[in-house]
Amino acid sequence: METTPWDPEGAAALLDAEGRLVDGATLGSLDARAYYKQLVEARSLDLRLGRLGLPMWAPAAGEEAPLVAMARIADEAEWIFGGGRDAAIALARGMTPQELVFRVSGREGRDRPGHVSSTALKIGAGTDALAMHLAIAAGYAHGEDKGRAVFASCGEGSSTTAAFTETLALAASCTLPMVIVVRSQLWPNGAPAEAGVLGDSVADRARSCGLWARRVDGADPVAVHNTIASAAQRARQGRGPGVVDVVVTPQLHDPPAHRDPIERLRRFLDSRGEWSSTFEDVVEADIRSQLDNAVTALETASQSGGAS
Amino acid sequence: METTPWDPEGAAALLDAEGRLVDGATLGSLDARAYYKQLVEARSLDLRLGRLGLPMWAPAAGEEAPLVAMARIADEAEWIFGGGRDAAIALARGMTPQELVFRVSGREGRDRPGHVSSTALKIGAGTDALAMHLAIAAGYAHGEDKGRAVFASCGEGSSTTAAFTETLALAASCTLPMVIVVRSQLWPNGAPAEAGVLGDSVADRARSCGLWARRVDGADPVAVHNTIASAAQRARQGRGPGVVDVVVTPQLHDPPAHRDPIERLRRFLDSRGEWSSTFEDVVEADIRSQLDNAVTALETASQSGGAS
Amino acid sequence: MTVLEDLAARLADLLRDDDRRVLLGEDVADGGMLGLSKDVVADEALRERALSTPLTPTVLAAHAAGLAMAGRHPIVVLPGVEALLEGLAGLRDAAAWSWRSDDGVSTPLCFIAPCGPGLGLGGAATEAVEAVLARVSGLNVLCAGQAEEAGAWLRAAVEHAASEGPTVLLLPRTLLLSAPRGPLAHDLGRSAAASHRVRDGGRVTVFAWGAALDVALDAVTQTGVDAAVVDVGCLAPLDLSTLQAEARATGRLVIVHAGPRAGGVGAELSAHFADAAILHLDAPVLRVTGADAPVRPSDEGDAIPTVARVAEAITRSASY
Amino acid sequence: MTVLEDLAARLADLLRDDDRRVLLGEDVADGGMLGLSKDVVADEALRERALSTPLTPTVLAAHAAGLAMAGRHPIVVLPGVEALLEGLAGLRDAAAWSWRSDDGVSTPLCFIAPCGPGLGLGGAATEAVEAVLARVSGLNVLCAGQAEEAGAWLRAAVEHAASEGPTVLLLPRTLLLSAPRGPLAHDLGRSAAASHRVRDGGRVTVFAWGAALDVALDAVTQTGVDAAVVDVGCLAPLDLSTLQAEARATGRLVIVHAGPRAGGVGAELSAHFADAAILHLDAPVLRVTGADAPVRPSDEGDAIPTVARVAEAITRSASY
Ligand SMILES: Cc1ncc(C[n+]2csc(CCOP(=O)(O)OP(=O)(O)O)c2C)c(N)n1
Ligand SMILES: Cc1ncc(C[n+]2csc(CCOP(=O)(O)OP(=O)(O)O)c2C)c(N)n1
Ligand SMILES: [Mg+2]
Ligand SMILES: [Mg+2]
């Protein structure tokens, strides 16, 4: 396995670049094929939404694993507070493509375009103030019934803000049942100041506050899933908060193929004979037609004017 | 040397409990006797001010070493931004006891009672918002001429606030020539939530942001001085910011004698034949009479009414 | 019993009455800076609902909003209303949360906020932070004006938050530290949202609240003018219909409040009448407020208008 | 040349003219969210004065104040004025610093703040954050009202900060994204602190600023009423003496601004006249503002009053 500037340091993986399980690693109870399907759907969603021309749209391609994994791991009664690039959470939690498209475009609901919340699905969207949803999630965790975890996510840029660091302090000091998932974008050509890259990793910083913290490679959906699942388990057992720092590789920058989490999981499934191009084609065709229909419905509604 | 719950873990010291230099340690260029005199003066100041009945007065007894050390190390052109319990900085920087008493009581200047600022002496006082002076200090450091350090200080409770953590992010990411001195109070019977005790130490947290950080025992004035001096040297040489986490022992709680920084330095001087009770008496009598005169002047001014 | 002791007892009662209620604050587990949570902490059965936090001023309000979403009824004991300025961004998100989730999440969230001069620290105590809070969409702002009603306001505010959403109760420090003028009330006896005439009069109408209410009452007595005094009480949303009827009844309006004049809640009140009632008013709408420029901490009392200045305004208004 | 391109060029000029000036912001070294710093970054000689920071919204303003104390003249390029709400506590300390240090430290600190609707994101863009800022003691608040003057305001604001202390320049996004109505001005040709009559008229006086100024001008045209339109321009401190003369000249006043009505800068203006000039006014002081309730992001345009509503108010005022 050759290493490139694209390969993050100190980030754990269970699948190597070729999609093979590393020595001693197991899937656990993960249904890799079902997970794969959701990842493919998330990618299709992102590409379709990216064509809507939403204001300040931020693409999520390459960052799907932590989003879909949270949705798979959180049980129905548990809240997930997304924080940007997070439409895939709603899809994976079962929001219909039509409701999703209407909400994400701002046609339905009152969220900022690009954001989706739903009390029914227990999804909290971004706040006006950057990363303030983390503090709301902390409060929710503080008031949550025993045995449940609260999930919250943000990007690495947010990790220098008060909303992030004060939330870590609350989580540590009040032993909150929270799982904080940070999408740390990989900057192969050096990070700008606003990327908030300080020290070795966000996980390191969380650990120095006394928190359980892990850094995993976001190009490996298996490691992402299983690490978030461990954090959730700890939180539910009352063992306190966890931070999962996921090094994600935006596909926007055209990274090598093994940095694409979907391709990596595809290689894994393929090696086990669980993937076929037909399977892929069916999944893609299905989600795409649902999304096309949803967008058509949105356009019709917009032409007929008025708020829904 | 016996260890008690009063002895902090992982905090470096150059003088042991009996005031002996530990193996291999040296004073460097520190004038221990002059330093001792300033520490005694600082203690007298604190006791005298404590009797003025100022609103929300916070005593500094036991926390003098970092305050006096900053004043000794900063050269005339360098700013010090105090942040509570910091009147000793002004005294050690040369403010007359009378001006100090007038300012700290709110009779002169516009600072909150208990705080002292002076543009002439390059001392910035606390801000309305807790620890916000750290951010002002960071800005000052950002605009400061090359070769100069900026000093700023706060308590450990402040270390969970945005003002502290966002300042660390700025300092790390903009390589600011700052020396941040944290007075981490020792809680032998366990810290309350608001003490902001997270993880092993504030120094650890600063280090995880990529900052040079040291944790020293505030009961050892020599270690405090020399560590702050190292941080200042680095900052002046353009090698970036440093955090000195000083474990201080409030004398309010009646700790064992070796936890008093003044007593510890006294033992050191005594072992070298540089201390005598006459010396001590003269220093104390001198500062006390100056302070008494200053307080008398304050009372006279207050009786005659009107703002000065 | 002092006002602070009464408040501490009432706070414990509130927790006893409804176990969804929790106390949140930096040192509530130690009794709190003003001792407000000491009776809660003293009661074994309540103690675990005193939730202390580290110093996290920026996320304070957002954290409390999360607790409210989770079904708790947090009562946040602040060191002072100034703390909400540090947490303003989160407070705005907290106050918007219920509106924004179109399927109606409720956020029964109450902040107990000492305000104004009293401790000798100046700073924000000399400002009318209330005017900033009153502008936060979705936030209710209440203000106690009489020391003997402080405990009643506490209960009213917590209940108001349960029905109306995020609520700040301002408790002027001068009231907290004063001796009540009458017996302590445990029930406000009116809606927390309503303004309340505390003195009848036919020649001039005086609107006042908070630390300025007693000043206004004393000023009326001093002038001998037949003036009505209305405790505005609810600063957001303003009880405009009642207030308008009060103002029209005399056609002469004097507005009295602590803190600076420019941009205060008094400005909105006055502007309202400059539109809705200008043709019914027989005199300029006068505002008597605290100092409009920054005030040294040792002069923090200047943030409350003096009886003499208020009396002069009342006399002037009466003479038009 | 678009307004944004002009601003980028003017910003580079400002840095060339005085090497104490530095740009501060989250992404100024990359050209900035709206491209405002791109000409600075493109110039080798200026680039090192574009100081990028991590996302540190709480300390942003305090950090800038420290730079100012150290002798720099920071020009802080904000993603939006909303950022100052997150940094409000530090902004208050920054604005108080010069007053508090009794020996006169100066803080030549200027914030460039896009505001209001325009990007389709709603939220704080539908509010009048300006009213919160105008209450910060020691802070100057300026607001551009005409697209062609944006570059001139930029220079005026930076110079204002150098002489008067911390200054926020509000640049309505509708202006930034619009085509200028006339040739671009590089010099304001008047004091930044002064209000400015942009249309003469004898029957009604209209006060407006920011995104509402063009609306007011269009509304006057539509009504055919002989109305004067005044660009208030400086929202803190208000240019009250000139404004009072303008209001008295017609005795009829209509105040037009974006954002909610309650507690806006329009309230202080109206309240001022309800006291100082009530006996000289022949009609109610009308305020026409944006929506007073929260607005969905997709309806963010409702934060700016429509020409029709302003026209109606002008006609109503004229008919008293
Ligand atoms: C104070 C402030 N500055 C800038 C913005 C604009 N902004 C919105 S999201 C965002 C990126 C934050 O980075 P990160 O947390 O890594 O999230 P990502 O979008 O990369 O997933 C920025 C800069 C803002 N909302 N607030
Ligand atoms: C948001 C907020 N909460 C509470 C206070 C009151 N307060 C002032 S100083 C201080 C102690 C801060 O602790 P630390 O930083 O350790 O300073 P110390 O006084 O111990 O030196 C507190 C709680 C405040 N100023 N702001
Ligand atoms: Mg990012
Ligand atoms: Mg402390």
PDB file of C-alpha atoms in Angstrom, chain D residues 63-247:
ATOM      1  CA  HIS D  63      -8.472  40.563  19.045  1.00  0.00           C
ATOM      2  CA  ALA D  64      -8.892  43.440  16.609  1.00  0.00           C
ATOM      3  CA  ALA D  65      -8.933  45.914  19.499  1.00  0.00           C
ATOM      4  CA  GLY D  66      -5.569  44.587  20.664  1.00  0.00           C
ATOM      5  CA  LEU D  67      -4.134  45.126  17.187  1.00  0.00           C
ATOM      6  CA  ALA D  68      -5.425  48.684  17.299  1.00  0.00           C
ATOM      7  CA  MET D  69      -3.845  49.298  20.709  1.00  0.00           C
ATOM      8  CA  ALA D  70      -0.552  48.101  19.266  1.00  0.00           C
ATOM      9  CA  GLY D  71      -0.660  50.896  16.699  1.00  0.00           C
ATOM     10  CA  ARG D  72      -2.176  49.056  13.756  1.00  0.00           C
ATOM     11  CA  HIS D  73      -5.336  50.240  12.062  1.00  0.00           C
ATOM     12  CA  PRO D  74      -7.206  46.975  11.613  1.00  0.00           C
ATOM     13  CA  ILE D  75      -9.908  46.733   8.985  1.00  0.00           C
ATOM     14  CA  VAL D  76     -11.907  43.669   9.906  1.00  0.00           C
ATOM     15  CA  VAL D  77     -13.690  42.053   6.976  1.00  0.00           C
ATOM     16  CA  LEU D  78     -16.663  40.188   8.415  1.00  0.00           C
ATOM     17  CA  PRO D  79     -18.692  37.487   6.671  1.00  0.00           C
ATOM     18  CA  GLY D  80     -21.682  39.442   7.941  1.00  0.00           C
ATOM     19  CA  VAL D  81     -22.664  41.796  10.719  1.00  0.00           C
ATOM     20  CA  GLU D  82     -24.132  38.765  12.501  1.00  0.00           C
ATOM     21  CA  ALA D  83     -20.558  37.831  13.409  1.00  0.00           C
ATOM     22  CA  LEU D  84     -20.509  40.803  15.771  1.00  0.00           C
ATOM     23  CA  LEU D  85     -23.359  39.301  17.767  1.00  0.00           C
ATOM     24  CA  GLU D  86     -21.132  36.309  18.477  1.00  0.00           C
ATOM     25  CA  GLY D  87     -18.351  38.700  19.425  1.00  0.00           C
ATOM     26  CA  LEU D  88     -20.581  41.211  21.214  1.00  0.00           C
ATOM     27  CA  ALA D  89     -19.016  40.868  24.654  1.00  0.00           C
ATOM     28  CA  GLY D  90     -15.550  41.460  23.226  1.00  0.00           C
ATOM     29  CA  LEU D  91     -16.845  44.290  21.063  1.00  0.00           C
ATOM     30  CA  ARG D  92     -18.199  46.018  24.156  1.00  0.00           C
ATOM     31  CA  ASP D  93     -14.848  45.691  25.878  1.00  0.00           C
ATOM     32  CA  ALA D  94     -13.111  46.905  22.726  1.00  0.00           C
ATOM     33  CA  ALA D  95     -15.370  49.922  22.450  1.00  0.00           C
ATOM     34  CA  ALA D  96     -14.924  50.734  26.151  1.00  0.00           C
ATOM     35  CA  TRP D  97     -11.153  50.318  26.176  1.00  0.00           C
ATOM     36  CA  SER D  98     -10.273  53.834  25.176  1.00  0.00           C
ATOM     37  CA  TRP D  99     -12.662  55.431  27.680  1.00  0.00           C
ATOM     38  CA  ARG D 100     -11.594  53.058  30.430  1.00  0.00           C
ATOM     39  CA  SER D 101      -7.897  53.735  30.100  1.00  0.00           C
ATOM     40  CA  ASP D 102      -8.075  57.232  31.510  1.00  0.00           C
ATOM     41  CA  ASP D 103      -4.831  58.196  29.811  1.00  0.00           C
ATOM     42  CA  GLY D 104      -6.312  57.947  26.341  1.00  0.00           C
ATOM     43  CA  VAL D 105      -5.410  54.871  24.359  1.00  0.00           C
ATOM     44  CA  SER D 106      -6.823  55.143  20.859  1.00  0.00           C
ATOM     45  CA  THR D 107      -8.437  52.193  19.077  1.00  0.00           C
ATOM     46  CA  PRO D 108      -8.624  52.936  15.347  1.00  0.00           C
ATOM     47  CA  LEU D 109     -10.630  49.852  14.554  1.00  0.00           C
ATOM     48  CA  CYS D 110     -13.013  49.447  11.624  1.00  0.00           C
ATOM     49  CA  PHE D 111     -15.390  46.576  10.881  1.00  0.00           C
ATOM     50  CA  ILE D 112     -16.711  46.068   7.356  1.00  0.00           C
ATOM     51  CA  ALA D 113     -20.032  44.314   7.769  1.00  0.00           C
ATOM     52  CA  PRO D 114     -22.323  43.114   5.003  1.00  0.00           C
ATOM     53  CA  CYS D 115     -25.854  43.072   6.369  1.00  0.00           C
ATOM     54  CA  GLY D 116     -29.457  42.320   5.580  1.00  0.00           C
ATOM     55  CA  PRO D 117     -31.094  40.125   2.962  1.00  0.00           C
ATOM     56  CA  GLY D 118     -29.396  39.261  -0.300  1.00  0.00           C
ATOM     57  CA  LEU D 119     -27.910  35.780  -0.055  1.00  0.00           C
ATOM     58  CA  GLY D 120     -31.155  33.934   0.623  1.00  0.00           C
ATOM     59  CA  LEU D 121     -30.024  32.622   3.997  1.00  0.00           C
ATOM     60  CA  GLY D 122     -32.473  34.486   6.240  1.00  0.00           C
ATOM     61  CA  GLY D 123     -31.653  34.297   9.917  1.00  0.00           C
ATOM     62  CA  ALA D 124     -30.036  37.399  11.315  1.00  0.00           C
ATOM     63  CA  ALA D 125     -30.149  38.929   7.829  1.00  0.00           C
ATOM     64  CA  THR D 126     -33.794  39.667   8.529  1.00  0.00           C
ATOM     65  CA  GLU D 127     -33.035  41.552  11.732  1.00  0.00           C
ATOM     66  CA  ALA D 128     -31.757  45.009  12.482  1.00  0.00           C
ATOM     67  CA  VAL D 129     -28.524  44.040  14.188  1.00  0.00           C
ATOM     68  CA  GLU D 130     -27.655  47.728  13.862  1.00  0.00           C
ATOM     69  CA  ALA D 131     -29.924  48.523  16.812  1.00  0.00           C
ATOM     70  CA  VAL D 132     -27.901  46.262  19.078  1.00  0.00           C
ATOM     71  CA  LEU D 133     -24.652  47.789  17.830  1.00  0.00           C
ATOM     72  CA  ALA D 134     -25.943  51.329  18.224  1.00  0.00           C
ATOM     73  CA  ARG D 135     -26.368  50.628  21.942  1.00  0.00           C
ATOM     74  CA  VAL D 136     -22.725  49.652  22.448  1.00  0.00           C
ATOM     75  CA  SER D 137     -21.160  52.514  24.314  1.00  0.00           C
ATOM     76  CA  GLY D 138     -18.236  53.987  22.394  1.00  0.00           C
ATOM     77  CA  LEU D 139     -19.053  52.317  19.084  1.00  0.00           C
ATOM     78  CA  ASN D 140     -19.752  54.288  15.906  1.00  0.00           C
ATOM     79  CA  VAL D 141     -22.193  52.743  13.462  1.00  0.00           C
ATOM     80  CA  LEU D 142     -22.284  53.882   9.845  1.00  0.00           C
ATOM     81  CA  CYS D 143     -24.474  52.546   7.078  1.00  0.00           C
ATOM     82  CA  ALA D 144     -24.147  52.940   3.313  1.00  0.00           C
ATOM     83  CA  GLY D 145     -27.418  53.706   1.574  1.00  0.00           C
ATOM     84  CA  GLN D 146     -26.453  54.039  -2.070  1.00  0.00           C
ATOM     85  CA  ALA D 147     -24.534  51.462  -4.082  1.00  0.00           C
ATOM     86  CA  GLU D 148     -22.461  54.063  -5.895  1.00  0.00           C
ATOM     87  CA  GLU D 149     -21.187  55.400  -2.589  1.00  0.00           C
ATOM     88  CA  ALA D 150     -20.043  52.037  -1.162  1.00  0.00           C
ATOM     89  CA  GLY D 151     -16.360  52.603  -1.955  1.00  0.00           C
ATOM     90  CA  ALA D 152     -16.525  56.147  -0.623  1.00  0.00           C
ATOM     91  CA  TRP D 153     -18.064  54.878   2.610  1.00  0.00           C
ATOM     92  CA  LEU D 154     -15.252  52.365   2.944  1.00  0.00           C
ATOM     93  CA  ARG D 155     -12.633  55.089   3.032  1.00  0.00           C
ATOM     94  CA  ALA D 156     -14.781  57.354   5.168  1.00  0.00           C
ATOM     95  CA  ALA D 157     -15.348  54.597   7.731  1.00  0.00           C
ATOM     96  CA  VAL D 158     -11.671  53.715   8.002  1.00  0.00           C
ATOM     97  CA  GLU D 159     -10.803  57.375   8.472  1.00  0.00           C
ATOM     98  CA  HIS D 160     -13.668  57.817  10.933  1.00  0.00           C
ATOM     99  CA  ALA D 161     -12.288  54.952  13.016  1.00  0.00           C
ATOM    100  CA  ALA D 162      -8.887  56.619  13.098  1.00  0.00           C
ATOM    101  CA  SER D 163     -10.309  59.813  14.556  1.00  0.00           C
ATOM    102  CA  GLU D 164     -13.376  58.640  16.462  1.00  0.00           C
ATOM    103  CA  GLY D 165     -12.547  55.090  17.573  1.00  0.00           C
ATOM    104  CA  PRO D 166     -14.208  51.753  16.889  1.00  0.00           C
ATOM    105  CA  THR D 167     -16.505  51.972  13.878  1.00  0.00           C
ATOM    106  CA  VAL D 168     -18.760  49.500  12.124  1.00  0.00           C
ATOM    107  CA  LEU D 169     -19.593  50.126   8.479  1.00  0.00           C
ATOM    108  CA  LEU D 170     -22.782  48.361   7.457  1.00  0.00           C
ATOM    109  CA  LEU D 171     -22.983  47.457   3.787  1.00  0.00           C
ATOM    110  CA  PRO D 172     -26.454  46.176   2.882  1.00  0.00           C
ATOM    111  CA  ARG D 173     -26.103  43.073   0.743  1.00  0.00           C
ATOM    112  CA  THR D 174     -28.764  44.371  -1.642  1.00  0.00           C
ATOM    113  CA  LEU D 175     -26.413  47.265  -2.378  1.00  0.00           C
ATOM    114  CA  LEU D 176     -23.344  45.062  -2.709  1.00  0.00           C
ATOM    115  CA  LEU D 177     -25.112  42.862  -5.233  1.00  0.00           C
ATOM    116  CA  SER D 178     -26.895  45.629  -7.154  1.00  0.00           C
ATOM    117  CA  ALA D 179     -25.904  47.702 -10.115  1.00  0.00           C
ATOM    118  CA  PRO D 180     -25.068  51.250  -8.960  1.00  0.00           C
ATOM    119  CA  ARG D 181     -27.616  53.916  -9.952  1.00  0.00           C
ATOM    120  CA  GLY D 182     -24.860  56.369 -10.852  1.00  0.00           C
ATOM    121  CA  PRO D 183     -21.084  56.603 -11.317  1.00  0.00           C
ATOM    122  CA  LEU D 184     -19.007  55.207  -8.453  1.00  0.00           C
ATOM    123  CA  ALA D 185     -17.893  57.832  -5.929  1.00  0.00           C
ATOM    124  CA  HIS D 186     -14.475  57.579  -4.297  1.00  0.00           C
ATOM    125  CA  ASP D 187     -15.030  60.349  -1.818  1.00  0.00           C
ATOM    126  CA  LEU D 188     -18.108  60.779   0.316  1.00  0.00           C
ATOM    127  CA  GLY D 189     -17.832  64.562   0.056  1.00  0.00           C
ATOM    128  CA  ARG D 190     -19.271  65.037   3.541  1.00  0.00           C
ATOM    129  CA  SER D 191     -18.591  63.940   7.094  1.00  0.00           C
ATOM    130  CA  ALA D 192     -19.373  60.291   7.745  1.00  0.00           C
ATOM    131  CA  ALA D 193     -21.081  61.443  10.928  1.00  0.00           C
ATOM    132  CA  ALA D 194     -23.544  63.663   9.093  1.00  0.00           C
ATOM    133  CA  SER D 195     -26.971  62.897   7.789  1.00  0.00           C
ATOM    134  CA  HIS D 196     -27.483  63.944   4.200  1.00  0.00           C
ATOM    135  CA  ARG D 197     -30.527  65.129   2.291  1.00  0.00           C
ATOM    136  CA  VAL D 198     -30.713  63.182  -0.976  1.00  0.00           C
ATOM    137  CA  ARG D 199     -33.987  64.675  -2.219  1.00  0.00           C
ATOM    138  CA  ASP D 200     -35.588  68.027  -1.459  1.00  0.00           C
ATOM    139  CA  GLY D 201     -39.228  68.426  -0.571  1.00  0.00           C
ATOM    140  CA  GLY D 202     -41.493  70.602   1.549  1.00  0.00           C
ATOM    141  CA  ARG D 203     -44.508  68.551   2.570  1.00  0.00           C
ATOM    142  CA  VAL D 204     -43.126  65.443   4.305  1.00  0.00           C
ATOM    143  CA  THR D 205     -39.665  64.494   5.627  1.00  0.00           C
ATOM    144  CA  VAL D 206     -38.572  60.896   5.117  1.00  0.00           C
ATOM    145  CA  PHE D 207     -35.657  59.504   7.119  1.00  0.00           C
ATOM    146  CA  ALA D 208     -34.168  56.314   5.715  1.00  0.00           C
ATOM    147  CA  TRP D 209     -30.901  54.410   5.576  1.00  0.00           C
ATOM    148  CA  GLY D 210     -29.295  51.313   4.199  1.00  0.00           C
ATOM    149  CA  ALA D 211     -31.362  48.999   2.048  1.00  0.00           C
ATOM    150  CA  ALA D 212     -34.446  51.138   2.677  1.00  0.00           C
ATOM    151  CA  LEU D 213     -33.062  54.310   1.170  1.00  0.00           C
ATOM    152  CA  ASP D 214     -33.686  53.391  -2.467  1.00  0.00           C
ATOM    153  CA  VAL D 215     -37.105  52.088  -1.453  1.00  0.00           C
ATOM    154  CA  ALA D 216     -37.918  55.446   0.118  1.00  0.00           C
ATOM    155  CA  LEU D 217     -36.770  57.352  -2.955  1.00  0.00           C
ATOM    156  CA  ASP D 218     -38.854  55.152  -5.239  1.00  0.00           C
ATOM    157  CA  ALA D 219     -41.841  55.500  -2.949  1.00  0.00           C
ATOM    158  CA  VAL D 220     -41.672  59.296  -3.014  1.00  0.00           C
ATOM    159  CA  THR D 221     -41.560  59.237  -6.797  1.00  0.00           C
ATOM    160  CA  GLN D 222     -44.529  56.911  -6.867  1.00  0.00           C
ATOM    161  CA  THR D 223     -46.679  59.093  -4.602  1.00  0.00           C
ATOM    162  CA  GLY D 224     -45.890  62.376  -6.260  1.00  0.00           C
ATOM    163  CA  VAL D 225     -45.786  63.936  -2.779  1.00  0.00           C
ATOM    164  CA  ASP D 226     -43.303  66.786  -2.371  1.00  0.00           C
ATOM    165  CA  ALA D 227     -41.207  64.890   0.150  1.00  0.00           C
ATOM    166  CA  ALA D 228     -37.633  65.371   1.307  1.00  0.00           C
ATOM    167  CA  VAL D 229     -35.588  62.210   1.757  1.00  0.00           C
ATOM    168  CA  VAL D 230     -32.709  62.195   4.234  1.00  0.00           C
ATOM    169  CA  ASP D 231     -30.067  59.463   4.333  1.00  0.00           C
ATOM    170  CA  VAL D 232     -29.463  59.124   8.086  1.00  0.00           C
ATOM    171  CA  GLY D 233     -26.108  57.455   7.314  1.00  0.00           C
ATOM    172  CA  CYS D 234     -24.631  57.583  10.812  1.00  0.00           C
ATOM    173  CA  LEU D 235     -26.720  55.442  13.148  1.00  0.00           C
ATOM    174  CA  ALA D 236     -24.571  55.976  16.223  1.00  0.00           C
ATOM    175  CA  PRO D 237     -24.235  58.598  17.387  1.00  0.00           C
ATOM    176  CA  LEU D 238     -27.244  60.058  15.567  1.00  0.00           C
ATOM    177  CA  ASP D 239     -26.838  63.442  13.921  1.00  0.00           C
ATOM    178  CA  LEU D 240     -29.782  64.734  15.920  1.00  0.00           C
ATOM    179  CA  SER D 241     -29.425  68.463  15.389  1.00  0.00           C
ATOM    180  CA  THR D 242     -29.513  68.248  11.597  1.00  0.00           C
ATOM    181  CA  LEU D 243     -32.230  65.631  11.681  1.00  0.00           C
ATOM    182  CA  GLN D 244     -34.314  67.797  13.986  1.00  0.00           C
ATOM    183  CA  ALA D 245     -34.057  70.741  11.628  1.00  0.00           C
ATOM    184  CA  GLU D 246     -35.099  68.498   8.734  1.00  0.00           C
ATOM    185  CA  ALA D 247     -38.099  67.168  10.640  1.00  0.00           C
TER     186      ALA D 247
END
